[in-house]
Amino acid sequence: GELNRQFLAPSAEEADFVVLEHCVTYAYHVLRYGAGYNTVKLTWEALRIVQESYLMPIIHWAETTPAYQKFQGRNFVIVFAMDKGRVDYPIASRATQHWHAITTVGNGTTWMKRNQPWLLPEATGVDPCRGRTSTSKRRLIYYEQDVVVPVPTGFEWTAAADDVEDRHLLLFYAASPNSCIRRHISRQLAESPDAEVLIIPKPIPKK
């Protein structure tokens, strides 16, 4: 609010959009890294706890406010900052499906299925990762009123960064070690006849 006071309305009732502030991602990480909820099973338990005990009471409170009653919450905004947006918080997502959610993912399930960016353009045959991706088991949740924002970078763009004519490029993509798509991309690039392509499948030491 202090950085963008030009966007503040005199009151929530007069605002075009009302942002519900919360710290659910922080609360989740406190449980995961500070209270021992750091296994796959306990991770999901931590997400359930922070939704039921923390975020849902805030949402229910918001529903009682005069600002909410004005449009029944259709101008309310909530941020879901985890990697997969709404799907990481299914309980809260259901309660706010008519709100505007700000996430880093959109309708990626449909886009990924249609475009299959992990396959080479000349690839033929059956997709080896069909039905074996994380979105196959847990489809992304996206509503037409939601807003997708890119993940900000912590690096300042410089003239040197813009000069790519005579230097090698490092391509980084993140995925879990057991990712079918990750293994398939690495395998395809490793078979490239281009001498400039080098695959490093293991973590690179910082020093």
Coordinates of C-alpha atoms in Angstrom, one line a residue:
G1 CA 0.0 0.0 0.0
E2 CA 2.8 2.5 0.9
L3 CA 4.5 1.9 -2.5
N4 CA 1.3 2.3 -4.6
R5 CA -0.8 4.8 -2.8
Q6 CA -2.2 6.0 -6.1
F7 CA -4.2 2.8 -6.3
L8 CA -5.8 3.2 -2.8
A9 CA -9.5 3.9 -2.6
P10 CA -11.0 6.0 0.2
S11 CA -12.6 2.8 1.6
A12 CA -13.0 -0.9 0.7
E13 CA -16.7 -0.2 -0.2
E14 CA -15.6 2.3 -2.8
A15 CA -12.7 0.3 -4.3
D16 CA -12.9 -1.3 -7.7
F17 CA -11.0 -4.3 -6.3
V18 CA -10.4 -5.4 -2.7
V19 CA -7.2 -7.4 -2.0
L20 CA -7.4 -9.9 0.9
E21 CA -4.0 -9.8 2.6
H22 CA -2.7 -13.1 4.1
C23 CA 0.5 -15.0 4.8
V24 CA -0.6 -18.6 4.1
T25 CA 2.6 -19.5 2.1
Y26 CA 4.7 -18.3 5.0
A27 CA 2.6 -20.3 7.5
Y28 CA 2.9 -23.4 5.3
H29 CA 6.7 -23.1 5.2
V30 CA 6.8 -22.6 9.0
L31 CA 5.1 -26.0 9.3
R32 CA 7.2 -27.7 6.6
Y33 CA 10.6 -26.5 7.6
G34 CA 10.2 -25.5 11.2
A35 CA 7.7 -28.1 12.6
G36 CA 8.9 -31.2 10.8
Y37 CA 6.2 -31.4 8.0
N38 CA 8.8 -32.2 5.4
T39 CA 7.8 -35.5 3.9
V40 CA 5.5 -35.9 0.9
K41 CA 2.6 -37.0 3.1
L42 CA 3.1 -34.4 5.8
T43 CA 3.5 -31.7 3.2
W44 CA -0.1 -32.2 2.1
E45 CA -1.1 -32.3 5.8
A46 CA 0.6 -28.9 6.3
L47 CA -1.3 -27.5 3.4
R48 CA -4.6 -28.7 4.8
I49 CA -3.8 -27.3 8.3
V50 CA -2.9 -23.8 7.0
Q51 CA -6.0 -23.6 4.9
E52 CA -8.5 -24.9 7.6
S53 CA -6.9 -23.2 10.6
Y54 CA -5.6 -20.0 9.0
L55 CA -6.7 -19.0 5.5
M56 CA -10.4 -20.1 5.6
P57 CA -11.2 -18.1 8.8
I58 CA -9.8 -15.0 7.0
I59 CA -11.9 -15.7 3.9
H60 CA -15.0 -16.3 6.1
W61 CA -14.4 -13.0 7.8
A62 CA -14.0 -11.2 4.5
E63 CA -17.5 -12.6 3.5
T64 CA -19.1 -10.7 6.4
T65 CA -17.7 -7.3 5.4
P66 CA -19.9 -4.6 3.8
A67 CA -17.4 -4.4 0.9
Y68 CA -17.9 -8.1 0.1
Q69 CA -21.7 -7.9 0.3
K70 CA -21.7 -5.1 -2.3
F71 CA -20.8 -7.5 -5.1
Q72 CA -20.8 -10.8 -3.3
G73 CA -17.0 -10.9 -3.5
R74 CA -16.8 -10.7 -7.3
N75 CA -14.3 -7.8 -7.0
F76 CA -12.2 -9.5 -4.3
V77 CA -8.7 -10.5 -5.1
I78 CA -6.6 -13.2 -3.4
V79 CA -2.9 -14.2 -4.1
F80 CA -1.9 -17.8 -4.3
A81 CA 1.9 -17.6 -4.4
M82 CA 2.8 -21.3 -4.5
D83 CA 4.2 -22.9 -7.7
K84 CA 0.9 -24.2 -9.0
G85 CA -1.5 -21.5 -7.8
R86 CA -5.0 -22.5 -6.9
V87 CA -4.4 -26.2 -7.0
D88 CA -2.0 -26.0 -4.1
Y89 CA -4.8 -24.7 -2.0
P90 CA -7.9 -26.6 -3.1
I91 CA -10.1 -25.8 0.0
A92 CA -9.5 -22.0 -0.3
S93 CA -9.7 -22.2 -4.1
R94 CA -13.2 -23.6 -3.9
A95 CA -14.3 -20.9 -1.5
T96 CA -12.9 -18.2 -3.8
Q97 CA -13.7 -19.5 -7.2
H98 CA -15.7 -16.4 -8.0
W99 CA -12.8 -14.1 -6.8
H100 CA -9.9 -12.9 -8.9
A101 CA -6.9 -15.1 -8.0
I102 CA -3.4 -13.8 -8.8
T103 CA -1.1 -16.8 -9.5
T104 CA 2.1 -17.6 -11.5
V105 CA 0.2 -20.2 -13.6
G106 CA -2.8 -20.0 -15.9
N107 CA -4.6 -22.7 -17.8
G108 CA -1.3 -24.6 -18.2
T109 CA -2.8 -28.0 -18.3
T110 CA -4.6 -27.4 -21.6
W111 CA -1.6 -25.5 -23.1
M112 CA 0.9 -28.2 -22.2
K113 CA -1.3 -31.0 -23.5
R114 CA -1.9 -29.2 -26.8
N115 CA 1.7 -27.9 -27.4
Q116 CA 3.8 -30.6 -25.8
P117 CA 6.9 -28.4 -25.6
W118 CA 9.1 -31.2 -24.3
L119 CA 9.0 -32.9 -27.8
L120 CA 11.2 -32.0 -30.7
P121 CA 9.3 -30.4 -33.6
E122 CA 10.2 -33.5 -35.8
A123 CA 9.1 -36.0 -33.1
T124 CA 6.7 -38.7 -34.2
G125 CA 4.8 -41.4 -32.4
V126 CA 3.3 -41.5 -28.9
D127 CA 4.3 -39.0 -26.2
P128 CA 6.4 -41.0 -23.8
C129 CA 5.2 -38.9 -20.9
R130 CA 1.5 -39.1 -21.6
G131 CA -0.3 -39.5 -18.3
R132 CA 2.9 -39.3 -16.3
T133 CA 3.2 -35.6 -15.5
S134 CA 2.3 -33.8 -12.4
T135 CA -0.6 -32.0 -14.1
S136 CA -1.9 -35.4 -15.4
K137 CA -2.6 -36.3 -11.8
R138 CA -3.4 -32.9 -10.4
R139 CA -4.7 -30.5 -13.1
L140 CA -4.2 -26.8 -12.7
I141 CA -7.2 -24.8 -11.6
Y142 CA -7.8 -21.5 -13.5
Y143 CA -10.9 -19.3 -13.9
E144 CA -11.3 -16.7 -16.6
Q145 CA -11.3 -13.9 -14.1
D146 CA -7.9 -14.9 -12.7
V147 CA -4.7 -13.0 -13.3
V148 CA -1.4 -14.6 -14.2
V149 CA 1.8 -12.7 -13.3
P150 CA 5.4 -13.8 -14.1
V151 CA 7.9 -14.7 -11.4
P152 CA 10.0 -11.6 -10.8
T153 CA 13.8 -11.8 -11.2
G154 CA 16.2 -10.7 -8.6
F155 CA 18.8 -9.6 -11.3
E156 CA 19.1 -6.3 -12.9
W157 CA 19.3 -6.4 -16.7
T158 CA 22.6 -4.9 -18.0
A159 CA 24.1 -4.2 -21.4
A160 CA 26.5 -7.1 -20.9
A161 CA 23.5 -9.4 -20.3
D162 CA 22.0 -8.2 -23.6
D163 CA 25.2 -9.1 -25.6
V164 CA 24.8 -12.8 -26.5
E165 CA 26.5 -12.8 -29.9
D166 CA 29.8 -14.5 -28.9
R167 CA 29.2 -16.4 -25.8
H168 CA 27.7 -19.7 -24.7
L169 CA 24.2 -19.8 -23.3
L170 CA 23.2 -21.7 -20.2
L171 CA 19.7 -23.1 -20.4
F172 CA 18.2 -24.0 -17.0
Y173 CA 14.9 -25.7 -16.4
A174 CA 13.6 -26.9 -13.1
A175 CA 11.9 -30.2 -12.5
S176 CA 11.9 -32.9 -9.9
P177 CA 14.5 -35.7 -10.3
N178 CA 11.8 -38.3 -11.1
S179 CA 10.1 -36.1 -13.7
C180 CA 9.4 -37.9 -17.0
I181 CA 9.5 -34.7 -19.0
R182 CA 12.9 -33.7 -17.4
R183 CA 14.4 -37.1 -18.3
H184 CA 13.0 -36.9 -21.8
I185 CA 14.3 -33.4 -22.5
S186 CA 17.8 -34.4 -21.3
R187 CA 17.7 -37.5 -23.4
Q188 CA 16.7 -35.6 -26.5
L189 CA 19.3 -32.9 -26.0
A190 CA 22.0 -35.5 -25.2
E191 CA 21.5 -37.1 -28.6
S192 CA 22.0 -33.8 -30.4
P193 CA 24.8 -33.8 -33.0
D194 CA 25.5 -30.1 -32.2
A195 CA 28.9 -29.9 -30.5
E196 CA 27.8 -26.8 -28.7
V197 CA 25.1 -28.8 -26.7
L198 CA 26.3 -30.2 -23.4
I199 CA 24.0 -31.9 -20.9
I200 CA 24.9 -31.8 -17.3
P201 CA 22.3 -34.0 -15.5
K202 CA 23.8 -33.6 -12.0
P203 CA 23.9 -30.5 -9.8
I204 CA 26.7 -28.1 -10.7
P205 CA 29.0 -27.2 -7.8
K206 CA 29.0 -23.5 -6.8
K207 CA 32.8 -23.5 -6.7

